[in-house]
Amino acid sequence: MKFGNLLIAGITTGSIYAMFAVCVSVWYRVSNILNLAVGDFAMVGALGVDNLYRVKGLPLPVAVVTTLVVVAVFAYVYDQVVLRIAQDGRRPIEGIVVTFFFTFALSFFIDGAAKVLFGTDVHAAPTLWSGPALTLGSLNFERAGLLVLACAIIIGGAFWLYIRFTLGGKALEASGENSTGARIVGIDTRQYRRLIFVGTAVIAAVFGIVESPITGFTYLSGATISLTGFLAAAYGGFRKPGRALVAGLFIGVLEAMLGGYVSTQYGDTVLYAILAAAILAWPRALGFESAVSG
Amino acid sequence: MNQFLAASSRAFQWSSAVASSRAARRAPRGGIPTVIVLVAGAIIVLNYGLLYTGSVFVLSACYAIVTAGMAVQIGFSQQIAFSQSVFFGVGAYGVAMLNTHYNISVLPAGVIMVVAAGLVALLLGSVVTRASGLALAVATLMLPLIAVGYVSGTGFLGGPVGAPLNGTLWPGSGSTTLIALGGGLIVVVLLAAVVFIASRILSSDIGLELFVLGVDERTAASLGVRTPRRKLELFVLGCVCAALGGVAYAGTQQFVPETVIDPTTELALLIMLFIGGRRSVIGAVIGALVIQYLQGASNWVSVNILIVEGLLLTVVLLVDPEGLSGIVATGIAWLRGKSALAVAGAELAAAGTPAGTADAGREAPDELAGLPLSSVGPAGALADGTLGISAVGISAVGDGRQAEGTAGARDTALLEVRGVFKEYGGLSVLHDVSLALPGRGLFALCGPNGAGKTTLLNVIGVSVAPSSGEIVFAGADITRRAPHERFYLGISRTFQAVHLIKGRTVLDNVAVACLASHTASIVTRIGRSRLDAARAKAARTLADLDMAHLADREVSSLTLEMQRMVELARALAPGPRLLLLDEPASGLSEEQRQRLATLLATLAERTCVLLVEHDLALVAQVSERIFVLSGGHLVFDGGPADFRASPVVNSLLVGS
Amino acid sequence: MTGDETAAPTAPAPAAAALTVRNLSVTYGNVVAVHGATFTVTEGDACAITGPNGNGKSSILMGVTGMVRRHGEVTIFGTPARNGDVRWAARHGLTLVPERRQLYPDLTTADNILLGCYTWTRSIGKARRSDSYTRAVDLFPELKPHLKQAAGTLSGGQQQMVAIARGLAAAPKILAVDEPCLGLAEAIAKRVYDVLAQIHADGTTLIVVEEAPRRALALCNRRVEVRNGMAGAA
């Protein structure tokens, strides 16, 4: 059952990519900024919990809550200080390219701070659900992987319910689809920019915490996570969270299959080559043409 | 003093094209930044070459070679391609392999690798540059990811360890001092050469093309820029600079670590570019220096380099999106303003202030608003009176291509639209529209909002392919021709929403349409520039339209009606055979409309003008034939007398 | 240069001023779109703002409703309006039905209309049960079969009706409608104006921006003519 196990592994990593891709595209819809710092929040989540629990000796729940609160406060302050000046000031900065570099700088800053706070070694948050892998026939389910999947389903489901059944959620959708139209009914798009930025930072931190036992994180791991989420979001045209989700899952499965059947060493190389070829072959179908802008 | 300031301001400003400054004629294009780099670089290498500072400088100069190319490709022309680290690696690894495995010394190996990188970039570029904008960025983002996976798994290249070199950049042997200083000087010369080439390209007529390409690819194409070719040239230029930087790196460091090909190198290069100033060549060089010095500094800064870079980038971008060079340029412009005031009074300041001081424009709205329209901006006289068009001068406007089209053009049709249908997602916008226009005369296209007028103009003028039917222009089927080809054939248009190039002067906006560089290659512009010729032609057009006093104004500082006039001037300047005007009278006063009518009548004696217009009185007054569209159908086609009498027109447009 | 406002001709008894605009200017960057517009709309009026394209008609509405920042005074039912605050204007009774509809294409028709209630509530239950929402939906029987359909898939005329319904869901006392017949066929345009007449008859003050004055004038009792960003009564 090699295929089955590869599929499980692929779906697990794919669900992580998918969540980050959804975070990137939901925020891009309301802010027009591509966030390259999501992965860094994940890294801070994992290493923060590890530091508070293992080094500082706090109880695990306290460590988790403290880390999430710190991430949320930091994201809020960043939005209030930097993004407010950049987007709402007298000279709003336009253009995807320049605003993209703000999150780029943020990513560098977080990585640097993490290096000072947590050091350069590989660490991981403690496993929240330890024990041997569960088996079903010849299929193996790692507990950490199941936890990741559960988080993805719970958070994704909660988000879906919010969009589907509350006026606030519909207003969020509206401001993503048509910000002028949203302002007409009094929706404060800046408020959603802030809410989603803080929200995605916390969600990213949660995923960092549950995922880190599988791979282990260093202070530089954020960039890799962001990059994959970013790529998956790109295949959803950055504006379609649903497609970003599918693309994330697909990339995860494809990665696992290539690693399992083609080559462990060059699996990633082949994966990226396929992804690049797909963009060049069908840019319009993948939603790139509409997102073009200076 | 002032001239030095003027010159250095230009060196920092991305647009050295700014004002028609007197100093421009004295200093050769690209000369000042090149001399600065060469002299400063040589002094630093000779004085500190053997010290730690010197080695950091040489390393940063290697990166600066790359970022100078990025300033042209990514900053100025906004073609975001993440290919630099890969080609940096190609140069560096290539030299190392040729040197250690084939015993070729570093300098010739470098030449081989730069040429090879150019060829590879040409091949790769012809595939990837078909994508635009984000697609290009994301597709090329894969390159570093692919490369790093390949290199780390390939033992021949040294795998994760890296590859050493036997030789150095300095040819021949000698003392360690000679090798270190000589190698350093070679890098400085290479950097100066790249800065020279990049500056000259940006200040040439092709530089203007690239700027437009960066602002909006479609507008560029409609003004005759051959966008696919320019994008490929830019990609190759960026890759060759990156490979050259890699060669310099390998030759001076004598070791190629796997990290050079890592995506983090790409990120570091981008940070250098954006901190220095994305559109400025000298800014990109400064950015590389600043970042490398911060990294090389042996103190708290280098330990916490990520925090420092993050904070620095955030602060610099918040202060000015054009980076350090933008800040310096603003400072110099401010200084110049001060000293000029002190020396020669306000006159000099007004004449010499470059368009790039957009800050002055940015401050303006709050002061303006609430003031009567007639006192907008410093040159207050413009607002109402500036449409003083001298119809006299117009006959001089269309020379060139114009001539062949005029002879006996009355009888044969210049433009034929044959049975055109256009559908957008199941919605029929044009339904079986056919019309024919002769080589001269004034024709109008009317119809209610949403009737398909602008779509029809797009089908004729820009490359919006009709769903079926054909467009014949001067006997040739142009239905599927690219927009730039239609421009060469002599089709010129204005837009309903003004599409001017922000950040450039009125003169440059008009000059864009007068460029003769479309068939030339970027490389030829290192030698000469025809920008002055294009500007001269543009200046003539502006003078004919009585707009010469606006030439040095930055376009976004103008009122909407003046922007419309600039767009009209831009459409007229190349001397088109067919002029498509989309609502030229909207926003104009009655008096201005009358002047416009006179101008259009004069134009129509030489050219075919097709006008989309809502002002029915104006339409009936000036046009000899009127077409009315409704719901995508052509419902009326006749002269002004029939137009006034037609019940269809009355029910549709007048509403009585 | 400023347009003058004369008293509304058809109002002998002084009715309450619903909207007063004095010396309104709107600039985009350095482009002056509206300059010194002054006019008053009395409660119960149906006021047409007419004039050629690109002369600042829409910008007047954008400035008055707070969609863009403005200079000059705007009072809604006697209270000075906050600059750039759409929500404030909506809560004080002025709602905009914008040019080109500005719907949310991937949301359902029902959700598009429902979001009009966002101006006064955050509760989806209150919004669904509100009079303004039910009235807005009931006014357009032709939308009934499409309520669960994505708004982007509707025809142009249906989308215009959704936009008007969304405006009504905000429970406005003044409804400002910008170019309601843009790109619509004649028969559908007539239907749109019939609905506007009905809304007016139900007691809502109307402001209609219209390029072609014919249709608007049949409905409206007052007209503000805009030329070159300057407005005056005509």
Coordinates of C-alpha atoms in Angstrom, one line a residue, chain B residues 361 365 369 371-373 449 556-557 560 586-589 614 651 655, chain C residues 27 29-32 35 53-55 71 179 182-183 211 214 227-228:
Chain B
G361 CA 2.5 67.5 -6.9
P365 CA -4.5 68.6 -3.8
A369 CA -9.3 72.0 -3.5
L371 CA -9.9 77.2 -4.9
P372 CA -11.7 78.2 -8.0
L373 CA -10.8 76.2 -11.0
N449 CA -23.9 54.3 -23.0
S556 CA -0.5 64.2 -13.2
S557 CA -0.1 67.8 -12.1
L560 CA -8.3 66.6 -16.5
S586 CA -16.0 65.3 -22.3
G587 CA -15.2 67.7 -19.5
L588 CA -14.7 70.7 -21.8
S589 CA -16.5 74.0 -21.6
H614 CA -21.9 62.3 -26.6
S651 CA -35.8 58.5 -29.8
G655 CA -35.3 61.7 -26.2
Chain C
T27 CA -10.6 66.4 -6.5
G29 CA -5.2 63.8 -7.1
N30 CA -4.8 67.0 -9.0
V31 CA -7.8 66.6 -11.1
V32 CA -10.8 68.7 -10.1
H35 CA -16.0 72.5 -8.2
N53 CA -20.5 62.6 -19.4
G54 CA -17.4 63.3 -17.5
N55 CA -18.7 66.5 -16.0
H71 CA -14.5 70.0 0.5
E179 CA -26.9 56.2 -14.0
L182 CA -26.2 52.4 -18.1
G183 CA -26.1 49.9 -20.9
E211 CA -26.9 61.5 -18.8
R214 CA -35.5 62.6 -21.1
R227 CA -21.4 71.6 -16.5
N228 CA -17.6 71.4 -16.0

